XYZ file of C-alpha atoms in Angstrom:
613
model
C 16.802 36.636 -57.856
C 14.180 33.995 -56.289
C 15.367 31.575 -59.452
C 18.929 32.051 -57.655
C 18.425 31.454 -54.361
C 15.895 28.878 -54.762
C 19.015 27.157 -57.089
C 21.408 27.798 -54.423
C 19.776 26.452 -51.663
C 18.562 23.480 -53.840
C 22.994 22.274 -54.667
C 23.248 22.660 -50.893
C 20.579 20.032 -50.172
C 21.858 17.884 -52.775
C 25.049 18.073 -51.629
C 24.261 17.867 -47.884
C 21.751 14.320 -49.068
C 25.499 13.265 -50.841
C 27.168 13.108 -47.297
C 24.211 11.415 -45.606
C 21.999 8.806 -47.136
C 20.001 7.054 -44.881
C 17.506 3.842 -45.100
C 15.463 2.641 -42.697
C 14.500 -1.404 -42.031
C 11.534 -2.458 -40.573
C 12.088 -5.066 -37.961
C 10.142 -8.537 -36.723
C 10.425 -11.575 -34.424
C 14.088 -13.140 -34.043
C 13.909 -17.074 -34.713
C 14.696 -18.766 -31.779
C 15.343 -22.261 -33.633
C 19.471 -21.845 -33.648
C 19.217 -20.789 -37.428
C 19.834 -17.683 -38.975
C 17.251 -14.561 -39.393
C 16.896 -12.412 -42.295
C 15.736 -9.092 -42.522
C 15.800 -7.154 -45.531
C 15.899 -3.758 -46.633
C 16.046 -2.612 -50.235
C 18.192 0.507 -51.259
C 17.780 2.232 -54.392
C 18.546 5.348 -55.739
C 21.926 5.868 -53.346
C 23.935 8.607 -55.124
C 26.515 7.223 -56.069
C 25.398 4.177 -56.732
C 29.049 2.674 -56.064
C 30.517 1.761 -52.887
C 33.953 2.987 -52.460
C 36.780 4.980 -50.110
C 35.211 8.341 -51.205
C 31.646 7.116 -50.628
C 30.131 4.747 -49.548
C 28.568 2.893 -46.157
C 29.350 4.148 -42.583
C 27.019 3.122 -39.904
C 24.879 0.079 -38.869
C 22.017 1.132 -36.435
C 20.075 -1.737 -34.617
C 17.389 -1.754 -31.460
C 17.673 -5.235 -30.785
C 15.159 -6.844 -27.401
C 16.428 -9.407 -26.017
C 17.499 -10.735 -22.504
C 20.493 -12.237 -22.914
C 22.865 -10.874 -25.661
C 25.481 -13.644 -25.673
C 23.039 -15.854 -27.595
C 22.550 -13.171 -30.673
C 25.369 -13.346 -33.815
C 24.547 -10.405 -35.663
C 25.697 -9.918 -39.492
C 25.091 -7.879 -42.356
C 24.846 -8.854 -46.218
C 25.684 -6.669 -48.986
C 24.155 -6.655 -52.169
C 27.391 -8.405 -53.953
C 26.828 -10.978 -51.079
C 29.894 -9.628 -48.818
C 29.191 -10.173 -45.084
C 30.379 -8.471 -41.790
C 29.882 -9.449 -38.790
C 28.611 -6.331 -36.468
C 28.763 -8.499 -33.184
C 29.681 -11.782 -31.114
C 27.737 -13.938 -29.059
C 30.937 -15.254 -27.205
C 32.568 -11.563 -27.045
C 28.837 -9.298 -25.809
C 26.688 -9.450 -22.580
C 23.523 -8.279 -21.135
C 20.521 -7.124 -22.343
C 19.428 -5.205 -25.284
C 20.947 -3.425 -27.883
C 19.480 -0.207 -27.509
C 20.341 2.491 -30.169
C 23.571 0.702 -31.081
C 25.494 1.895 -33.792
C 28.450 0.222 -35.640
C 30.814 2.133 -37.239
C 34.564 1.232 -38.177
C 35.701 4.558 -37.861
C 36.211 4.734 -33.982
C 37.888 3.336 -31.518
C 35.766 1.693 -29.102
C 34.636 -1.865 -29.568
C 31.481 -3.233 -29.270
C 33.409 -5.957 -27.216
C 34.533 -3.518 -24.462
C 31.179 -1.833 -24.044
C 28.353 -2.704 -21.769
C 24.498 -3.139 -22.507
C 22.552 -2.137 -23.867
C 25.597 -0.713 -26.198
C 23.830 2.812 -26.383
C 26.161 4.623 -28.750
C 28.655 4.195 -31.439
C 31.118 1.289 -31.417
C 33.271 -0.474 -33.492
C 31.951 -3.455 -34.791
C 34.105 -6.702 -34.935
C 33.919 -6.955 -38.196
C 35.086 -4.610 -40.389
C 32.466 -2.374 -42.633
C 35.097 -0.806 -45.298
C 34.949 -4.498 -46.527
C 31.476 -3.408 -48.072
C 33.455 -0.344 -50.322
C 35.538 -1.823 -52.477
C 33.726 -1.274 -55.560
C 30.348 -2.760 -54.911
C 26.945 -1.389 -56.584
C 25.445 0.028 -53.183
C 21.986 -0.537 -54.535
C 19.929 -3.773 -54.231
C 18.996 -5.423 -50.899
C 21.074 -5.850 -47.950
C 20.244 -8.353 -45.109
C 20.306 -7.759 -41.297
C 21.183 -11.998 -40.333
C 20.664 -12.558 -36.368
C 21.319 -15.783 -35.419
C 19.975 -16.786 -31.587
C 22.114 -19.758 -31.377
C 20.608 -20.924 -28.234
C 17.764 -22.958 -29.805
C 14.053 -22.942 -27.921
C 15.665 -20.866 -24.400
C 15.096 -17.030 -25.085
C 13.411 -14.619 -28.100
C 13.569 -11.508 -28.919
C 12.533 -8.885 -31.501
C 14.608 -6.631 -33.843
C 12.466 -3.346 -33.222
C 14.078 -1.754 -36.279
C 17.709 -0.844 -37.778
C 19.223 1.363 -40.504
C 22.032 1.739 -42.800
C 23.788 5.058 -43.440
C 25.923 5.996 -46.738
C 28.026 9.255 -46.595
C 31.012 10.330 -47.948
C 33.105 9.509 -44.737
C 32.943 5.693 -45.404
C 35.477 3.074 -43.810
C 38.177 3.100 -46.589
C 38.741 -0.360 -48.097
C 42.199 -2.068 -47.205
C 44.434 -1.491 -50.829
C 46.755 -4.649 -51.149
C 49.263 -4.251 -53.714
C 52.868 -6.097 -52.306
C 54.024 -7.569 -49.902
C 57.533 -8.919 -47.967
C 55.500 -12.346 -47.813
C 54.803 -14.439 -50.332
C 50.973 -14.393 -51.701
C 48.238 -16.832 -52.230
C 45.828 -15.931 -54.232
C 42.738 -18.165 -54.467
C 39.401 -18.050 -56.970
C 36.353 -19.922 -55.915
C 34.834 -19.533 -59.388
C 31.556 -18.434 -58.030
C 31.748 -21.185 -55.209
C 31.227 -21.180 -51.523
C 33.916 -22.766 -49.422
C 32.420 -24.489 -46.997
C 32.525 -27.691 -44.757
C 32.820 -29.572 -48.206
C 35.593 -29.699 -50.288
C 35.236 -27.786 -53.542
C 37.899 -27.668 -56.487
C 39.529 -23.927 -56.833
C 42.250 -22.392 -58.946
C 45.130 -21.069 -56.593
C 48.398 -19.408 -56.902
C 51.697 -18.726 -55.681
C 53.645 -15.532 -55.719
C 57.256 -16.250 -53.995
C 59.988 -13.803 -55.490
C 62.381 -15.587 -52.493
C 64.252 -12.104 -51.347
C 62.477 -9.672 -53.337
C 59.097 -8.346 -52.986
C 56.111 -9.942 -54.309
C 53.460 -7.853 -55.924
C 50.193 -8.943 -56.691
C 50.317 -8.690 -60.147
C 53.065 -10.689 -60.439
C 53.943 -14.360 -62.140
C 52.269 -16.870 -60.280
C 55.689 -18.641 -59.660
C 55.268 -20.751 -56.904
C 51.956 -22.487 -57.600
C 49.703 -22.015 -60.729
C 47.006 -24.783 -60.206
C 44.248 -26.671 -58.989
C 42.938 -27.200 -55.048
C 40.370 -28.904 -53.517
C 39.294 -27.060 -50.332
C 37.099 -26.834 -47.434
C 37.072 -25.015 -43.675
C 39.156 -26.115 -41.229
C 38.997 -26.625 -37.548
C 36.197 -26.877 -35.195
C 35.155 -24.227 -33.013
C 37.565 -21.601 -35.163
C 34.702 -22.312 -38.090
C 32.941 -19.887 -35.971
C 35.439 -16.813 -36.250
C 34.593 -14.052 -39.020
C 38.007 -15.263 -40.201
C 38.403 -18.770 -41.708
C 41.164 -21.278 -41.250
C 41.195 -23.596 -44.749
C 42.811 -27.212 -45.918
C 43.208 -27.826 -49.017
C 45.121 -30.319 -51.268
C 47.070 -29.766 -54.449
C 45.485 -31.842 -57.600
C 46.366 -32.116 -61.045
C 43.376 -30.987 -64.163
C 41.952 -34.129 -63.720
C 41.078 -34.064 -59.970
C 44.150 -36.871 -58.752
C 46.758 -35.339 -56.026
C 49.503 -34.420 -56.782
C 52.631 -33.368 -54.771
C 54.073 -29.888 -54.855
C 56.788 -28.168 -53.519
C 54.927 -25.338 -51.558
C 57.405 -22.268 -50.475
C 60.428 -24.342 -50.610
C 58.429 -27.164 -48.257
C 58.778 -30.448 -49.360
C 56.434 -31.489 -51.469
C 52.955 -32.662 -50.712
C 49.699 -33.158 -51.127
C 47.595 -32.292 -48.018
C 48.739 -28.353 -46.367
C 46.758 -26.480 -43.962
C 46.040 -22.147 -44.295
C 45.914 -21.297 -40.742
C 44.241 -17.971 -39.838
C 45.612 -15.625 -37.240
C 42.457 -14.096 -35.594
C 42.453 -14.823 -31.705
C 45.988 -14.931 -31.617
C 46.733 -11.340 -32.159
C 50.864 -11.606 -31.882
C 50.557 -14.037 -35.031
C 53.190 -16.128 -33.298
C 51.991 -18.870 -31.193
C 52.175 -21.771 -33.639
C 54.880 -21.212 -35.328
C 56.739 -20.582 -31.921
C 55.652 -24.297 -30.850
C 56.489 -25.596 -34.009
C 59.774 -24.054 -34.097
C 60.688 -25.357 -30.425
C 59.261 -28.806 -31.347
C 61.542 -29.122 -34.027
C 64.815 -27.920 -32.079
C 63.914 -30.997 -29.369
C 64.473 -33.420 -32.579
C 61.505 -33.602 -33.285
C 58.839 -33.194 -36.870
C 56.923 -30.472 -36.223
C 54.632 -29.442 -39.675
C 56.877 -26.718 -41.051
C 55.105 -23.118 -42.210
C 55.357 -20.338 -44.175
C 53.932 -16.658 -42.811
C 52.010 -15.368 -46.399
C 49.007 -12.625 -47.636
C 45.869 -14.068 -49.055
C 43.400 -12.937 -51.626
C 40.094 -14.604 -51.958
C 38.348 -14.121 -54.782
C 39.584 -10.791 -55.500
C 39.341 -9.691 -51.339
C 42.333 -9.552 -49.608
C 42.036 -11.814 -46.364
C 45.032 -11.159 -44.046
C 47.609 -12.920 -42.843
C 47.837 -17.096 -42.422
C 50.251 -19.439 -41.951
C 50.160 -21.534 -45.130
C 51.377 -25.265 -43.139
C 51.840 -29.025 -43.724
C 49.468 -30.916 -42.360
C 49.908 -33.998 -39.913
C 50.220 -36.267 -42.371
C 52.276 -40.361 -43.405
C 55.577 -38.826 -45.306
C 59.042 -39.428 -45.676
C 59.141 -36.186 -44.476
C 56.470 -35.817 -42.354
C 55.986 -38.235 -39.939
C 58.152 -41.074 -41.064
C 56.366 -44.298 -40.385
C 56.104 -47.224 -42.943
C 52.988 -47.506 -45.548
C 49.905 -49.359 -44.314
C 48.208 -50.862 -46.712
C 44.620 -53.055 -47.139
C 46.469 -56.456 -47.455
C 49.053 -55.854 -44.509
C 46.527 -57.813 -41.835
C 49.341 -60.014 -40.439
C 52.341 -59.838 -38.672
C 54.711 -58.180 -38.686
C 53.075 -56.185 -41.369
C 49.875 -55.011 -39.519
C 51.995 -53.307 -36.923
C 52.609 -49.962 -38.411
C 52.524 -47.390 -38.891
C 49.227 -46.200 -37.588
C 48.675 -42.410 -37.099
C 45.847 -41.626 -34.499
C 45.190 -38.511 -32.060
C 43.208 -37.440 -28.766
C 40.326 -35.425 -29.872
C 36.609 -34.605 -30.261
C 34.005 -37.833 -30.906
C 33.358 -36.317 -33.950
C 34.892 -38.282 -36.824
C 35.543 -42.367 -36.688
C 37.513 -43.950 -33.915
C 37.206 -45.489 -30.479
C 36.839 -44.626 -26.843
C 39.942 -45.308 -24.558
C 39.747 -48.925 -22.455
C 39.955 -46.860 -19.038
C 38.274 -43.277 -17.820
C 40.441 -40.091 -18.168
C 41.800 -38.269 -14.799
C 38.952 -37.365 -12.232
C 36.063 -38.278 -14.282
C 33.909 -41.809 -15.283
C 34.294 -40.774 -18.830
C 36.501 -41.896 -21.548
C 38.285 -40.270 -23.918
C 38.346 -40.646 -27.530
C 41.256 -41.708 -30.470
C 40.661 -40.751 -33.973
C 42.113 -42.419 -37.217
C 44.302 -40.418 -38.974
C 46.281 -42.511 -40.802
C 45.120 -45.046 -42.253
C 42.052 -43.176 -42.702
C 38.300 -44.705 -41.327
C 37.388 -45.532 -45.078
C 40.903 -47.243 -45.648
C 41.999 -48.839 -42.645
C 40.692 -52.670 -42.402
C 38.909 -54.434 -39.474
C 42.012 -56.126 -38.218
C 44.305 -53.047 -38.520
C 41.277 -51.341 -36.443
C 41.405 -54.620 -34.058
C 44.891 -54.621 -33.882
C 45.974 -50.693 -33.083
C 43.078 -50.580 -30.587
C 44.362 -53.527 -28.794
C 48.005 -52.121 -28.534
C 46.652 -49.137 -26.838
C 44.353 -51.127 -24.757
C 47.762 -52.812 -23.150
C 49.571 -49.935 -22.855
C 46.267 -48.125 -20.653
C 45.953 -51.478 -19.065
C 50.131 -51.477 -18.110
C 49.590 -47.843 -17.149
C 46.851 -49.251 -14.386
C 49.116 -52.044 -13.214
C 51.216 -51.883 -9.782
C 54.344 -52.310 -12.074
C 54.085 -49.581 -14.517
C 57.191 -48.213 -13.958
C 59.311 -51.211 -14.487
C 61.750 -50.721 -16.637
C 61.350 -54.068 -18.003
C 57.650 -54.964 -18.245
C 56.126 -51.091 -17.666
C 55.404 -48.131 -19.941
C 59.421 -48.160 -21.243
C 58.266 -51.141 -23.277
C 55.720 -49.880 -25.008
C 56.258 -45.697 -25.568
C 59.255 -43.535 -26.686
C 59.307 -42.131 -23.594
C 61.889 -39.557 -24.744
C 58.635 -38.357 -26.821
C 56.852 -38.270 -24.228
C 58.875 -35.906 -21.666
C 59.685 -33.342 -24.746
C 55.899 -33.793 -25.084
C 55.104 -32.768 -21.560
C 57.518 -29.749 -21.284
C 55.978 -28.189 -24.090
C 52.479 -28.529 -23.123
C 53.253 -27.127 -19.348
C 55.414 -24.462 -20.700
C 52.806 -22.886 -23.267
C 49.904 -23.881 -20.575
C 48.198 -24.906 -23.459
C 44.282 -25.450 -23.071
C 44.001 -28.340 -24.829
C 46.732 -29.838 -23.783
C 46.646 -33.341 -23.729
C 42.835 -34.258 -23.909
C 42.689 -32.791 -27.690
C 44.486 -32.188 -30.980
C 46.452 -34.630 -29.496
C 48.242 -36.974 -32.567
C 50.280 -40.203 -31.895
C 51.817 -42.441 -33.984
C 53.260 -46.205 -34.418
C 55.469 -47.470 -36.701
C 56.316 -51.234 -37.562
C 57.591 -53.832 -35.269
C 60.330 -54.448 -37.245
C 61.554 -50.606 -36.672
C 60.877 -50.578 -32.660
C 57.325 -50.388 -32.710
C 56.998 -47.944 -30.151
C 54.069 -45.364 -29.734
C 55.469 -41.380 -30.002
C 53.588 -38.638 -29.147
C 53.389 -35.815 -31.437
C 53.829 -33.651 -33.444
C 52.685 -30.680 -31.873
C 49.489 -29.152 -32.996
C 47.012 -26.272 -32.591
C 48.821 -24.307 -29.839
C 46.679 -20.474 -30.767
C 44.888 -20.507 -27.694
C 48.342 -21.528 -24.810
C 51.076 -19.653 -24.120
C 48.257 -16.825 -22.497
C 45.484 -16.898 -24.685
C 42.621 -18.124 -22.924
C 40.715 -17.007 -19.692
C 39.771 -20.219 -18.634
C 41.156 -23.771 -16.561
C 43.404 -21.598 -15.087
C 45.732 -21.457 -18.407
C 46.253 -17.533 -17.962
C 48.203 -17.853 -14.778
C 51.828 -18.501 -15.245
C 51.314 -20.906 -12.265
C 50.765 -24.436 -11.175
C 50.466 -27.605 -13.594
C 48.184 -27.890 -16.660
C 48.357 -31.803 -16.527
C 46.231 -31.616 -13.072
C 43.751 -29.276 -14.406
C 40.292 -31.521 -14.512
C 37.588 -31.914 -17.211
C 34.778 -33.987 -16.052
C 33.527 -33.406 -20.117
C 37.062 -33.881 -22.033
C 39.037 -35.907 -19.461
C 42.594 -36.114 -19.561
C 44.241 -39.365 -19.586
C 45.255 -40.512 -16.740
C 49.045 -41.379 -17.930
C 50.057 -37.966 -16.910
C 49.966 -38.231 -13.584
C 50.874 -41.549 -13.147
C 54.057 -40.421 -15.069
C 54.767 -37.627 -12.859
C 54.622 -40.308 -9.884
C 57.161 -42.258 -11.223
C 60.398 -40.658 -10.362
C 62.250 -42.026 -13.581
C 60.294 -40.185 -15.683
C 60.374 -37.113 -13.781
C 64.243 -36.912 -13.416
C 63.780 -37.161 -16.939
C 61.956 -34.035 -17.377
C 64.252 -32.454 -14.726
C 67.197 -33.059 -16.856
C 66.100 -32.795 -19.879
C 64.392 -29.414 -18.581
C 67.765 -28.221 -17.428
C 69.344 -28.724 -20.427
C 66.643 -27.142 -22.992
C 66.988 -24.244 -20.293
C 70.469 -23.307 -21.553
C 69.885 -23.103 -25.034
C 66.344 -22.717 -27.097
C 64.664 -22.435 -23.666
C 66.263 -19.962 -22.693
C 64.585 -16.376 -22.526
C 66.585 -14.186 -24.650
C 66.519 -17.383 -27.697
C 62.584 -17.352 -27.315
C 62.267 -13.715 -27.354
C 64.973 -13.666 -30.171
C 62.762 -15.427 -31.843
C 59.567 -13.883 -31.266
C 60.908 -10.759 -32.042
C 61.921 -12.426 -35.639
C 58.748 -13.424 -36.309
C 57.169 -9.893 -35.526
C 59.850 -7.917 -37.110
C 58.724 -9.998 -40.336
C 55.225 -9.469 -39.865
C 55.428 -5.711 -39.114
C 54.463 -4.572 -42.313
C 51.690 -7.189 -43.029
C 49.806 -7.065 -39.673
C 48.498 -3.125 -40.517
C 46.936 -4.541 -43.173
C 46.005 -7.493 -41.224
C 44.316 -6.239 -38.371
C 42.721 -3.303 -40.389
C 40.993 -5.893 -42.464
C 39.895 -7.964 -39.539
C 39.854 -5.137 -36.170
C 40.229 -7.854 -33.500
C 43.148 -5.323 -31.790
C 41.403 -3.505 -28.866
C 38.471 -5.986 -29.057
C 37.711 -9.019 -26.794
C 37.850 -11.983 -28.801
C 36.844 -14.989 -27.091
C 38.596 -16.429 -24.634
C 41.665 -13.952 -24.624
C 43.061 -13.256 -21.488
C 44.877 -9.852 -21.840
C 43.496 -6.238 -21.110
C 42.107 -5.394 -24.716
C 41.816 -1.583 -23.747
C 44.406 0.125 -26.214
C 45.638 -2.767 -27.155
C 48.016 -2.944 -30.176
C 50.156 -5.031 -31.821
C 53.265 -4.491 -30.212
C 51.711 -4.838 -26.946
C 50.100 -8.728 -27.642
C 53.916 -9.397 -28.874
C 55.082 -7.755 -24.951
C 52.581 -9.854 -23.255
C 53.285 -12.739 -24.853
C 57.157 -12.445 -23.937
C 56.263 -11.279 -20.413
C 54.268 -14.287 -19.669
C 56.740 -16.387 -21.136
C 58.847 -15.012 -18.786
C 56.895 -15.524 -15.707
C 56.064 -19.126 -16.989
C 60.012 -20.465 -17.279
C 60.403 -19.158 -13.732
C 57.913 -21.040 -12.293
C 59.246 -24.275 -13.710
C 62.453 -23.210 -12.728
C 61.048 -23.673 -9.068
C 58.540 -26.227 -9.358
C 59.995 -29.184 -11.656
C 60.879 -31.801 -9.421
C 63.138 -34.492 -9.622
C 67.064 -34.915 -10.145
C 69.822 -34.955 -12.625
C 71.343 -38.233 -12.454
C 74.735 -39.592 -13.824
C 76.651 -42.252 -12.077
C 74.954 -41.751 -8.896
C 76.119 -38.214 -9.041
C 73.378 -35.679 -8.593
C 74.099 -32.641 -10.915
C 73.174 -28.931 -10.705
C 71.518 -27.252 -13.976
C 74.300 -25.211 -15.127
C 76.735 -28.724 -15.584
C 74.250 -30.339 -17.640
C 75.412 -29.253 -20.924
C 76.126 -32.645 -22.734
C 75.972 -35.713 -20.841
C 74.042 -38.698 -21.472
C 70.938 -39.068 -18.519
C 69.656 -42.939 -17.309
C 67.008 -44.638 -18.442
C 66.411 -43.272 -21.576
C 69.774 -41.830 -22.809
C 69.467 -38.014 -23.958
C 73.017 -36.086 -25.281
């Protein structure tokens, strides 16, 4: 009888140590050198031994000291070398992390709680990434980063890792409405350096694509590498790649019924949450007449682990059709040859380029064009000389007394019909960066005009209400007077809107757009396309990467039970609220034959200086 109870109670303790396996980590000083900080703990013996959606890891505990809990990036590291990230810098506050807890299982995120986080939250990473299938045993790695090099340190007192059989289930990806990329590293890191990858296609047009299915609509190699600047940062990478052939030369390809091309872009949708920012700038871009890099919404797998949805997008590049400027090459130093077409953009001082002749608005410093096209290792010293020069006279005409003449002023030199399209849709998506970066320009050859355009559009995620900062989240007042003593914004802007040709330009032209693709109902039309689409993908999406209900830096909008079809709401509300503004607050006049014109006559007529139908 003792044999039987002694039996019985021994099945129930294996059974109870089957729900519930925990190890403990010891902890130790956090670097405070800006680099990362491992801490390691080594499981063995977990029961099972493999991670998956009927066992496998639950909770992250961590006792973190520290005074300031913005600076601290905390991940974890599986075995199999998966890693989640438990918290944000840019998204926590406070001090401390004091019996914090990460599980993916609830509802509250660690980015809506206060310090020291005492309790369970969800992390802002997702942990059923971990059970998938990997061996559970082996050592896993606690990384803390203290970005802020040399200012504050603290100490990981200690942390733990629990295994139980109520893990966060793994997301299953089998099909999909969208088409699917599916990409292999071969055992490589993608990183800031291009590597070469196998990648493919699955595009069944109208029918659905399933991941098992015919790589149809690319079967071949890529060279690829991270893209973007501060969005290197998010959990969730944006990539560019480029199609090549088995030997390592580009080669073109036709990519989702794009025309074909070398260089494309896979954009990640992480801090815009509506998945429909871009491609609604894009889109509107376009409808003005002009390029705007066409996209495709689509599901990606890397290396066997699905990733969400991107928009797979051409990049900014010298095409037929692309931007349609002539070929530059090495010998074309002389006129009229050296004249175009040049590709350049506003940005960062981070990659070759020069500094603009005169300060930006409000601010001694300058701001900054980068080559694009030709590119810093092709372009010679006299095509540098030369496109530097033309936009040394244009700045230098923009300065003048006279540079509105129609004659001798800006007119000469810009397509100012660019231009105005240019402004409208930076003040009507409020867009953060607008003007001052991601900012591309181009010039063709004299012998076609030689005039510099603005555009195309580019890297609109964080406008139309997606950032808490220079006053971008009210649908209020002018973005082109915001200042930035660090980025400045050139002056041009507001010399423009003192000229009253140009601004009875963007009055008319304003007026018009208003009746058709500016309108409210087309925009929401459309915005509702786009999510109607992406209804099915973005459960998988945002299960894979839980930024719903979680502040991800800078968004604007009340996170607290947020959900998908509320970021689509807000953004159309805003919208909204945005076009009504203008509708008060553009100045200027409609102009034709001395006649001044109300909005709702504008239809088609052709508006002085710079004819628009």
């Amino acid at each position: 009888m003792k044999i039987k109870l002694l039996s019985f109670i021994l099945f129930f303790v294996s059974i109870a140590a089957s729900f519930a396996q925990v190890y403990n980590g010891v902890g130790g000083a956090i670097s405070n050198n800006g680099l990362d900080t491992y801490f390691n703990l080594s499981v063995s013996a977990l029961s099972p031994s493999t991670l998956d959606s009927t066992f496998g890891l639950e909770e992250v505990c961590i006792n973190i000291s520290h005074p300031t809990d913005n600076e601290l990036y905390i991940f974890l590291e599986s075995p199999s070398g998966t890693i989640v990230e438990l918290t944000d810098g840019a998204q926590c506050s406070g001090t401390n992390y004091s019996v914090t807890c990460f599980n993916s299982g609830v509802n509250n995120s660690i980015t809506l709680g206060t310090a020291p986080y005492n309790g369970i939250f969800k992390p802002v990473g997702y942990l059923g990434r971990f059970n998938t299938g990997q061996v559970g045993n082996g050592t896993w790695k606690l990384i803390i980063k203290d970005y802020l090099a040399l200012v504050n340190s603290g100490t990981l007192v200690s942390w733990s890792l629990k295994f139980s059989n109520s893990p966060s289930k793994p997301v299953v990806f089998k099909s999909s409405n969208l088409p699917i990329v599916i990409i292999n590293t071969n055992n490589q890191t993608i990183g800031d350096t291009k590597i070469s990858v196998n990648m493919g296609i699955i595009d069944n047009g109208s029918s659905r694509n399933y991941t098992t299915d015919p790589w149809n609509g690319y079967n071949g190699k890529t060279v690829i590498k991270w893209r973007g600047n501060s969005t290197k940062n998010l959990e969730k990478k944006s990539y560019s790649f480029e199609t090549r052939d088995n030997t390592g030369n580009k080669v073109n390809a036709p990519l989702l019924g794009m025309p074909a091309e070398s260089d494309w872009n896979l954009v990640a949708y992480y801090q815009d949450k509506s998945m429909a920012r871009i491609s609604l700038t894009n889109h509107i871009f376009e409808q003005m007449g002009h390029y705007a890099p066409r996209w495709r919404n689509v599901e990606v797998i890397l290396n066997g682990e699905y990733q969400g949805v991107y928009s797979l997008m051409e990049k900014a590049s010298r095409n037929t059709t692309r931007i349609n400027i002539d070929k530059l090459t090495t010998s074309d130093n002389s006129f009229p040859y050296i004249t175009g077409g040049y590709i350049f953009k506003i940005d960062r001082a981070e990659e070759p380029g020069w500094s603009s002749l005169l300060p930006g608005s409000g601010t001694t410093n300058h701001f900054f064009y980068q080559y694009v096209y030709p590119t810093d290792s092709n372009i010679t010293i006299q095509q540098k000389n030369y496109i530097k020069s033309a936009l040394d006279t244009f700045e230098t005409v923009m300065n003048s007394p006279t540079y509105s003449s129609t004659t001798t002023g800006y007119s000469k030199y810009l397509d100012v019909n660019s231009f105005v399209d240019f402004f409208i849709m930076n003040e009507l998506s409020k867009n953060v960066d607008a003007y001052k970066l991601s900012t591309f320009l181009y010039k063709d050859n004299f012998l076609k005009g030689g005039k510099i355009h603005i555009g195309p559009v580019w890297d609109y995620d964080l406008g139309w209400h997606n950032c808490n900062y220079a006053n971008t989240f009210d649908p209020n007042y002018w973005q082109y007077q915001m200042q930035d003593t660090t980025i400045p914004t050139p002056t041009w802007w507001n010399k423009f809107m003192q000229d009253s040709i140009f601004v009875n330009q963007v009055y008319c032209r304003w007026h018009s757009l208003r009746q058709n693709i500016l309108s409210v109902s087309y925009l929401n039309n459309f915005i509702d396309s786009l999510s109607n689409t992406l209804n099915e993908s973005q459960v998988r999406n945002f299960t894979q990467w839980p930024v719903l209900g979680a502040y991800i830096y800078p968004n604007p909008q009340n996170q607290a039970s947020a959900s998908y079809s509320s970021e689509v709401a807000d953004l159309k509300s805003w919208i909204a609220s945005r076009i009504a503004w203008l509708d008060n607050n553009i100045p200027g006049h409609c102009i034709l034959a001395g006649i001044n014109t109300v909005p709702n006559e504008i239809n088609s007529l052709n508006v002085y200086p710079n004819p628009f139908n």
